[in-house]
Short mmCIF file of C-alpha atoms and ligand atoms in Angstrom, two decimals:
data_model
loop_
_atom_site.label_atom_id
_atom_site.label_comp_id
_atom_site.label_asym_id
_atom_site.label_seq_id
_atom_site.Cartn_x
_atom_site.Cartn_y
_atom_site.Cartn_z
CA MET A 1 -25.62 20.99 20.09
CA MET A 2 -24.08 18.06 22.00
CA ARG A 3 -26.84 16.20 23.83
CA SER A 4 -27.31 12.88 25.63
CA VAL A 5 -29.86 10.92 23.62
CA LEU A 6 -31.76 8.03 25.20
CA THR A 7 -31.42 5.13 22.75
CA GLY A 8 -32.43 2.08 24.81
CA THR A 9 -34.18 1.00 27.99
CA GLY A 10 -34.25 -2.28 29.91
CA SER A 11 -35.39 -3.68 33.23
CA ALA A 12 -35.27 -6.79 35.38
CA LEU A 13 -37.30 -8.11 38.29
CA PRO A 14 -36.67 -10.97 40.70
CA VAL A 15 -38.56 -14.15 39.84
CA LYS A 16 -40.53 -14.24 43.09
CA ARG A 17 -43.65 -12.03 43.23
CA VAL A 18 -45.26 -11.46 46.63
CA SER A 19 -48.88 -10.33 47.12
CA ASN A 20 -50.31 -8.22 49.94
CA ALA A 21 -52.21 -11.27 51.18
CA GLU A 22 -48.91 -13.17 51.57
CA LEU A 23 -47.46 -10.29 53.61
CA ALA A 24 -50.58 -10.28 55.80
CA GLU A 25 -49.56 -13.78 56.91
CA ARG A 26 -46.26 -12.35 58.26
CA VAL A 27 -47.23 -8.95 59.76
CA ASP A 28 -50.38 -7.32 61.13
CA THR A 29 -51.69 -5.78 57.90
CA THR A 30 -54.38 -6.29 55.27
CA ASP A 31 -54.59 -6.18 51.49
CA GLN A 32 -57.25 -3.46 51.89
CA TRP A 33 -55.01 -1.19 54.03
CA ILE A 34 -52.06 -1.51 51.64
CA VAL A 35 -54.15 -0.92 48.49
CA GLU A 36 -56.10 2.02 49.94
CA ARG A 37 -53.09 3.79 51.49
CA THR A 38 -50.48 3.07 48.81
CA GLY A 39 -51.96 1.49 45.64
CA ILE A 40 -49.49 -1.40 46.00
CA ARG A 41 -50.74 -4.93 45.18
CA PHE A 42 -47.51 -6.84 44.45
CA ARG A 43 -43.74 -6.50 44.84
CA HIS A 44 -40.88 -8.72 43.60
CA ILE A 45 -38.44 -10.02 46.22
CA ALA A 46 -34.92 -11.20 45.36
CA GLY A 47 -34.01 -14.84 45.99
CA PRO A 48 -30.62 -15.95 47.35
CA ASP A 49 -29.00 -15.92 43.87
CA GLU A 50 -30.42 -12.54 42.88
CA THR A 51 -28.51 -9.42 43.95
CA THR A 52 -28.44 -5.74 43.04
CA ALA A 53 -25.63 -6.53 40.55
CA THR A 54 -27.35 -9.50 38.86
CA LEU A 55 -30.58 -7.53 38.44
CA ALA A 56 -28.61 -4.53 37.16
CA ALA A 57 -26.70 -6.69 34.66
CA ASP A 58 -29.95 -8.21 33.32
CA ALA A 59 -31.55 -4.78 32.93
CA SER A 60 -28.37 -3.49 31.25
CA ARG A 61 -28.25 -6.33 28.70
CA ALA A 62 -31.85 -5.50 27.70
CA ALA A 63 -31.08 -1.76 27.42
CA ILE A 64 -27.91 -2.35 25.35
CA ALA A 65 -29.83 -4.69 23.00
CA ALA A 66 -32.66 -2.15 22.64
CA ALA A 67 -30.07 0.49 21.68
CA GLY A 68 -28.70 -1.86 19.01
CA LEU A 69 -25.26 -1.84 20.63
CA ALA A 70 -22.75 -4.39 21.93
CA ALA A 71 -21.65 -4.23 25.58
CA SER A 72 -18.15 -3.28 24.40
CA ASP A 73 -19.59 -0.01 22.98
CA ILE A 74 -20.27 1.25 26.53
CA ASP A 75 -17.53 3.52 27.93
CA LEU A 76 -19.25 4.78 31.10
CA ILE A 77 -21.39 3.02 33.74
CA VAL A 78 -23.12 5.06 36.43
CA LEU A 79 -25.13 2.88 38.81
CA ALA A 80 -27.50 4.32 41.41
CA THR A 81 -28.13 2.17 44.46
CA ALA A 82 -28.53 2.30 48.23
CA THR A 83 -28.20 -1.49 48.47
CA PRO A 84 -24.81 -2.34 46.89
CA ASP A 85 -23.66 -5.96 46.74
CA GLN A 86 -20.63 -5.04 48.86
CA THR A 87 -19.64 -1.92 50.83
CA PHE A 88 -16.95 -1.67 48.16
CA PRO A 89 -16.04 -2.04 45.32
CA ALA A 90 -18.79 -0.18 43.48
CA THR A 91 -21.57 -2.43 42.18
CA ALA A 92 -21.04 -0.72 38.80
CA THR A 93 -17.68 -2.48 38.48
CA LYS A 94 -19.32 -5.83 39.24
CA VAL A 95 -21.87 -5.15 36.50
CA GLN A 96 -19.04 -4.15 34.16
CA ALA A 97 -17.40 -7.54 34.73
CA MET A 98 -20.71 -9.40 34.29
CA LEU A 99 -21.24 -7.61 30.95
CA GLY A 100 -17.71 -8.50 29.83
CA ILE A 101 -16.63 -4.89 29.32
CA ASP A 102 -12.81 -4.82 29.50
CA ASP A 103 -12.25 -1.14 30.17
CA CYS A 104 -14.58 1.74 30.91
CA VAL A 105 -15.33 4.23 33.70
CA ALA A 106 -17.66 2.65 36.30
CA PHE A 107 -18.89 3.96 39.65
CA ASP A 108 -21.93 4.11 41.94
CA VAL A 109 -24.05 7.07 42.96
CA ALA A 110 -25.90 7.03 46.30
CA ALA A 111 -28.96 9.26 46.53
CA VAL A 112 -31.47 6.58 47.55
CA CYS A 113 -34.81 6.93 45.70
CA SER A 114 -33.51 9.94 43.72
CA GLY A 115 -30.36 8.03 42.77
CA PHE A 116 -31.35 7.43 39.16
CA LEU A 117 -32.01 11.16 38.63
CA TYR A 118 -28.61 11.96 40.16
CA ALA A 119 -26.97 9.32 37.93
CA VAL A 120 -28.66 10.74 34.84
CA GLN A 121 -27.37 14.27 35.56
CA VAL A 122 -23.83 12.99 36.22
CA ALA A 123 -23.78 10.85 33.05
CA ASP A 124 -25.33 13.65 30.97
CA ALA A 125 -22.62 16.08 32.09
CA MET A 126 -19.86 13.53 31.37
CA LEU A 127 -21.25 12.77 27.90
CA ARG A 128 -21.60 16.43 26.94
CA THR A 129 -17.94 17.10 27.71
CA GLY A 130 -17.10 14.76 24.83
CA VAL A 131 -14.91 12.55 27.02
CA HIS A 132 -17.46 9.70 26.93
CA ALA A 133 -19.66 8.53 24.04
CA ARG A 134 -22.06 5.88 25.32
CA ALA A 135 -23.22 5.56 28.91
CA LEU A 136 -25.16 2.92 30.76
CA VAL A 137 -27.17 4.55 33.54
CA ILE A 138 -28.67 2.07 35.98
CA GLY A 139 -30.96 2.16 39.02
CA ALA A 140 -30.84 -1.14 40.90
CA GLU A 141 -31.90 -2.17 44.41
CA THR A 142 -32.58 -5.07 46.73
CA PHE A 143 -34.40 -3.15 49.48
CA SER A 144 -35.87 -6.43 50.79
CA ARG A 145 -32.43 -7.00 52.38
CA ILE A 146 -32.60 -3.80 54.49
CA LEU A 147 -36.25 -4.04 55.53
CA ASP A 148 -37.33 -4.79 59.09
CA TRP A 149 -39.78 -7.57 58.30
CA GLU A 150 -41.41 -7.06 61.73
CA ASP A 151 -42.26 -3.40 60.97
CA ARG A 152 -45.57 -3.22 59.09
CA THR A 153 -45.19 0.52 58.51
CA THR A 154 -42.25 -0.06 56.12
CA CYS A 155 -41.96 -3.70 55.02
CA VAL A 156 -45.13 -3.65 52.92
CA LEU A 157 -43.97 -0.64 50.88
CA PHE A 158 -40.81 -1.76 49.09
CA GLY A 159 -39.70 -4.22 46.41
CA ASP A 160 -36.58 -5.22 44.45
CA GLY A 161 -35.66 -4.63 40.81
CA ALA A 162 -33.48 -2.80 38.31
CA GLY A 163 -33.86 -0.49 35.34
CA ALA A 164 -31.26 0.78 32.90
CA VAL A 165 -30.97 3.22 30.01
CA VAL A 166 -28.35 3.80 27.34
CA LEU A 167 -27.46 7.46 26.77
CA GLU A 168 -25.42 8.37 23.67
CA ALA A 169 -23.66 11.67 22.99
CA ARG A 170 -25.00 13.07 19.72
CA ASP A 171 -24.88 16.39 17.94
CA THR A 172 -28.62 17.11 17.75
CA ASP A 173 -31.11 19.85 18.54
CA THR A 174 -34.18 17.63 18.48
CA ARG A 175 -33.74 14.68 20.86
CA GLY A 176 -32.02 14.19 24.21
CA ILE A 177 -31.87 15.41 27.78
CA LEU A 178 -33.08 19.02 27.71
CA ALA A 179 -32.73 19.85 31.42
CA THR A 180 -32.05 18.31 34.82
CA LYS A 181 -32.52 19.79 38.29
CA LEU A 182 -31.39 18.20 41.56
CA HIS A 183 -31.76 19.14 45.22
CA ALA A 184 -30.67 17.85 48.63
CA ASP A 185 -31.59 18.95 52.15
CA GLY A 186 -29.61 16.94 54.69
CA ARG A 187 -31.58 18.26 57.68
CA HIS A 188 -34.19 15.54 57.10
CA ASN A 189 -31.93 12.52 57.72
CA ASP A 190 -34.09 11.31 60.62
CA LEU A 191 -37.27 11.00 58.53
CA LEU A 192 -35.91 8.29 56.21
CA TYR A 193 -32.65 6.45 56.90
CA VAL A 194 -30.96 3.12 57.58
CA ASP A 195 -29.89 2.60 61.20
CA GLY A 196 -26.47 1.14 60.36
CA GLY A 197 -23.36 1.61 58.26
CA PRO A 198 -19.63 0.75 58.08
CA SER A 199 -18.51 3.93 59.86
CA THR A 200 -21.11 3.93 62.66
CA THR A 201 -22.54 0.61 63.87
CA GLY A 202 -20.45 -1.61 61.62
CA THR A 203 -23.65 -3.36 60.58
CA VAL A 204 -25.77 -2.98 57.45
CA GLY A 205 -28.84 -1.77 59.39
CA LYS A 206 -32.53 -1.58 58.59
CA LEU A 207 -34.68 1.04 56.89
CA ARG A 208 -36.57 3.43 59.20
CA MET A 209 -39.15 5.94 57.94
CA LYS A 210 -41.63 8.47 59.28
CA GLY A 211 -43.95 7.94 56.33
CA ARG A 212 -46.46 10.70 56.97
CA GLU A 213 -43.71 13.36 57.17
CA VAL A 214 -42.02 12.07 54.01
CA PHE A 215 -45.36 12.11 52.19
CA ARG A 216 -45.92 15.78 53.08
CA HIS A 217 -42.51 16.86 51.75
CA ALA A 218 -42.75 14.62 48.65
CA VAL A 219 -45.78 16.27 47.06
CA VAL A 220 -44.45 19.82 47.58
CA ASN A 221 -40.88 19.06 46.45
CA LEU A 222 -41.81 16.94 43.42
CA ALA A 223 -44.29 19.45 42.02
CA ALA A 224 -41.72 22.24 42.51
CA VAL A 225 -38.76 20.44 40.92
CA MET A 226 -40.79 19.36 37.88
CA GLY A 227 -41.73 23.01 37.38
CA GLU A 228 -38.08 24.06 37.77
CA SER A 229 -36.77 21.50 35.27
CA LEU A 230 -39.42 22.43 32.68
CA ALA A 231 -38.61 26.13 33.12
CA LEU A 232 -34.91 25.37 32.52
CA ALA A 233 -35.92 23.68 29.23
CA GLY A 234 -38.16 26.65 28.30
CA LEU A 235 -41.27 24.44 28.46
CA THR A 236 -44.42 24.13 30.57
CA ILE A 237 -46.47 21.23 31.92
CA ALA A 238 -48.79 21.60 28.88
CA ASP A 239 -45.88 20.45 26.63
CA VAL A 240 -45.42 17.17 28.54
CA ASP A 241 -46.51 13.87 26.97
CA TRP A 242 -45.55 11.61 29.88
CA VAL A 243 -44.43 11.93 33.49
CA VAL A 244 -42.49 8.92 34.78
CA PRO A 245 -42.46 9.43 38.55
CA HIS A 246 -40.73 7.64 41.39
CA GLN A 247 -43.22 4.95 42.40
CA ALA A 248 -43.59 5.34 46.18
CA ASN A 249 -47.31 5.72 46.66
CA ALA A 250 -50.25 6.10 44.25
CA ARG A 251 -51.61 8.88 46.47
CA ILE A 252 -48.37 10.86 46.04
CA LEU A 253 -48.64 10.45 42.25
CA ASP A 254 -52.28 11.66 42.28
CA ALA A 255 -51.64 14.60 44.60
CA THR A 256 -48.56 15.74 42.62
CA ALA A 257 -50.44 15.52 39.29
CA ARG A 258 -53.35 17.51 40.77
CA LYS A 259 -50.98 20.20 42.09
CA LEU A 260 -49.46 20.60 38.60
CA GLY A 261 -52.77 20.40 36.69
CA LEU A 262 -51.50 17.30 34.91
CA ALA A 263 -54.01 14.78 33.47
CA PRO A 264 -53.68 11.47 35.41
CA GLU A 265 -53.54 9.48 32.14
CA ARG A 266 -50.20 11.20 31.37
CA VAL A 267 -48.61 9.61 34.47
CA VAL A 268 -46.93 6.19 34.17
CA VAL A 269 -47.93 4.07 37.19
CA THR A 270 -46.24 0.79 38.15
CA VAL A 271 -46.39 1.08 41.94
CA ASP A 272 -49.29 -1.42 41.94
CA ARG A 273 -47.05 -4.23 40.63
CA HIS A 274 -43.50 -3.20 41.67
CA ALA A 275 -44.07 -1.26 44.96
CA ASN A 276 -41.28 1.19 45.82
CA THR A 277 -38.00 -0.04 44.32
CA SER A 278 -36.05 3.11 45.30
CA ALA A 279 -33.47 4.05 42.61
CA ALA A 280 -34.84 1.36 40.27
CA SER A 281 -38.38 2.65 40.20
CA VAL A 282 -38.06 5.40 37.56
CA PRO A 283 -36.05 3.39 34.97
CA LEU A 284 -38.28 0.34 35.60
CA ALA A 285 -41.44 2.38 34.95
CA LEU A 286 -39.81 4.06 31.94
CA ASP A 287 -38.95 0.67 30.41
CA VAL A 288 -42.50 -0.60 30.97
CA ALA A 289 -44.00 2.41 29.17
CA VAL A 290 -41.46 2.25 26.30
CA ARG A 291 -41.99 -1.47 25.76
CA ASP A 292 -45.82 -1.31 25.89
CA GLY A 293 -45.69 1.41 23.20
CA ARG A 294 -46.95 4.36 25.26
CA ILE A 295 -43.68 6.33 25.18
CA LYS A 296 -42.48 6.85 21.61
CA GLN A 297 -39.65 8.69 19.88
CA GLY A 298 -40.41 12.41 19.83
CA ASP A 299 -42.37 12.38 23.11
CA LEU A 300 -41.51 14.85 25.84
CA VAL A 301 -40.99 12.93 29.10
CA VAL A 302 -40.36 14.22 32.62
CA LEU A 303 -38.71 11.91 35.15
CA GLU A 304 -38.92 12.79 38.86
CA ALA A 305 -38.02 11.27 42.23
CA MET A 306 -37.61 12.08 45.91
CA GLY A 307 -36.02 10.07 48.68
CA GLY A 308 -33.82 9.80 51.76
CA GLY A 309 -31.57 12.74 52.56
CA PHE A 310 -33.86 14.31 51.53
CA THR A 311 -32.78 14.29 47.90
CA TRP A 312 -35.04 15.05 44.96
CA GLY A 313 -34.81 15.87 41.28
CA ALA A 314 -36.33 15.88 37.81
CA ALA A 315 -35.16 15.49 34.21
CA VAL A 316 -36.80 16.63 30.98
CA ILE A 317 -36.07 14.37 28.01
CA ARG A 318 -37.15 14.45 24.37
CA ILE A 319 -37.14 10.73 23.51
O1 UT7 B 401 -39.31 6.39 48.45
C1 UT7 B 401 -39.03 7.39 49.37
C2 UT7 B 401 -40.21 8.18 49.57
N1 UT7 B 401 -41.13 7.48 50.46
C3 UT7 B 401 -42.36 7.85 50.42
O2 UT7 B 401 -42.69 8.66 49.62
C4 UT7 B 401 -43.32 7.29 51.44
C5 UT7 B 401 -44.29 8.38 51.79
N2 UT7 B 401 -45.29 7.98 52.78
C6 UT7 B 401 -46.32 7.19 52.47
O3 UT7 B 401 -46.42 6.67 51.40
C7 UT7 B 401 -47.38 7.01 53.52
O4 UT7 B 401 -47.19 7.95 54.57
C8 UT7 B 401 -47.43 5.59 54.12
C9 UT7 B 401 -47.98 4.62 53.09
C10 UT7 B 401 -46.06 5.18 54.57
C11 UT7 B 401 -48.38 5.56 55.32
O5 UT7 B 401 -49.66 6.02 54.97
P1 UT7 B 401 -50.39 7.09 55.89
O6 UT7 B 401 -51.72 7.31 55.32
O7 UT7 B 401 -49.48 8.27 56.02
O8 UT7 B 401 -50.54 6.28 57.25
P2 UT7 B 401 -49.98 6.64 58.70
O9 UT7 B 401 -48.51 6.46 58.74
O10 UT7 B 401 -50.55 7.96 59.11
O11 UT7 B 401 -50.65 5.48 59.53
C12 UT7 B 401 -52.09 5.39 59.68
C13 UT7 B 401 -52.40 4.17 60.52
C14 UT7 B 401 -51.56 4.07 61.79
O12 UT7 B 401 -52.40 3.58 62.83
P3 UT7 B 401 -52.97 4.61 63.95
O13 UT7 B 401 -51.73 5.20 64.59
O14 UT7 B 401 -53.77 5.61 63.19
O15 UT7 B 401 -53.76 3.71 64.82
C15 UT7 B 401 -50.54 3.00 61.45
O16 UT7 B 401 -50.08 2.31 62.60
O17 UT7 B 401 -52.15 2.97 59.78
C16 UT7 B 401 -51.33 2.08 60.57
N3 UT7 B 401 -50.50 1.30 59.67
C17 UT7 B 401 -50.88 0.12 59.15
N4 UT7 B 401 -52.01 -0.58 59.27
C18 UT7 B 401 -52.09 -1.73 58.57
C19 UT7 B 401 -49.26 1.59 59.21
N5 UT7 B 401 -48.83 0.62 58.40
C20 UT7 B 401 -49.81 -0.30 58.33
C21 UT7 B 401 -49.95 -1.51 57.63
N6 UT7 B 401 -51.11 -2.20 57.78
N7 UT7 B 401 -48.99 -2.00 56.82
#
């Protein structure tokens, strides 16, 4: 059976790391409030020379090397971001140029924090048609550029970064993406959005969120979509070795695991050091757990995310 097999992961973070105590010098907050309510201790913030594309290119180089490939082997780039370098062209094409790939298919996907899951399903479908052989799937963001640094209810929650995976089309019935499931419900635009855009205000805008409302939907939707994706693969939560969730809030991770009856030690957590990096958070956490040896070939891994839209989704992968 033709499947998309994950053969390499990579990630990149901005050089500058910012603690809660440093943020408390800028806005009315405390390290204690941030840790207790979110689990976040640090986030990385892009400097003037670091952009979504540069972080994405660094993460991609690491993923391509881990897969044992050359950049020229890649024939498809799908990049998930809500913070592109430019309104157009797609940041994926900028990354393509940075990697020195002469010709391939390259485009962006916008589904905010669920963007990487959307990109994975799109790339998986394109690989299984046989038209493409080796895809780079990237989640990359510089949310620091769309934060209102006067708003303590949002600016402490987010960070910048990028993660990437290489997916290769292979005829196999053991490894690969076993199932994906995506959802969107556009009625919830006003709970998590950016108050600008080329077609409305003509400005980039700033992130606005009703956190408590998002939290409530997140736990319900994430538990449900993980169940749906596992059912599509003919598996149950008892078969899962690792869950790599979107890293928005440690309390969301705990509540979702409890709802599913999943042991907390099966959940990869990086929100403490990366904060919420939107589309980058899942591939960043995946790369951390692959590189520290927790996730190994043969493991059954579930990826999940939920974000603005609302959009949400999950993917079941045999590594
Ligand atoms: O990635 C997309 C998905 N996004 C998410 O999943 C985010 C989901 N939401 C959350 O993670 C949480 O709702 C937050 C972390 C955003 C907020 O936590 P909460 O426990 O829901 O707090 P809250 O919004 O109910 O606020 C509680 C209090 C408020 O004060 P009052 O009204 O009770 O006096 C806030 O003004 O905490 C206050 N507060 C803060 N205090 C100190 C809000 N932000 C801060 C802050 N420092 N940074």
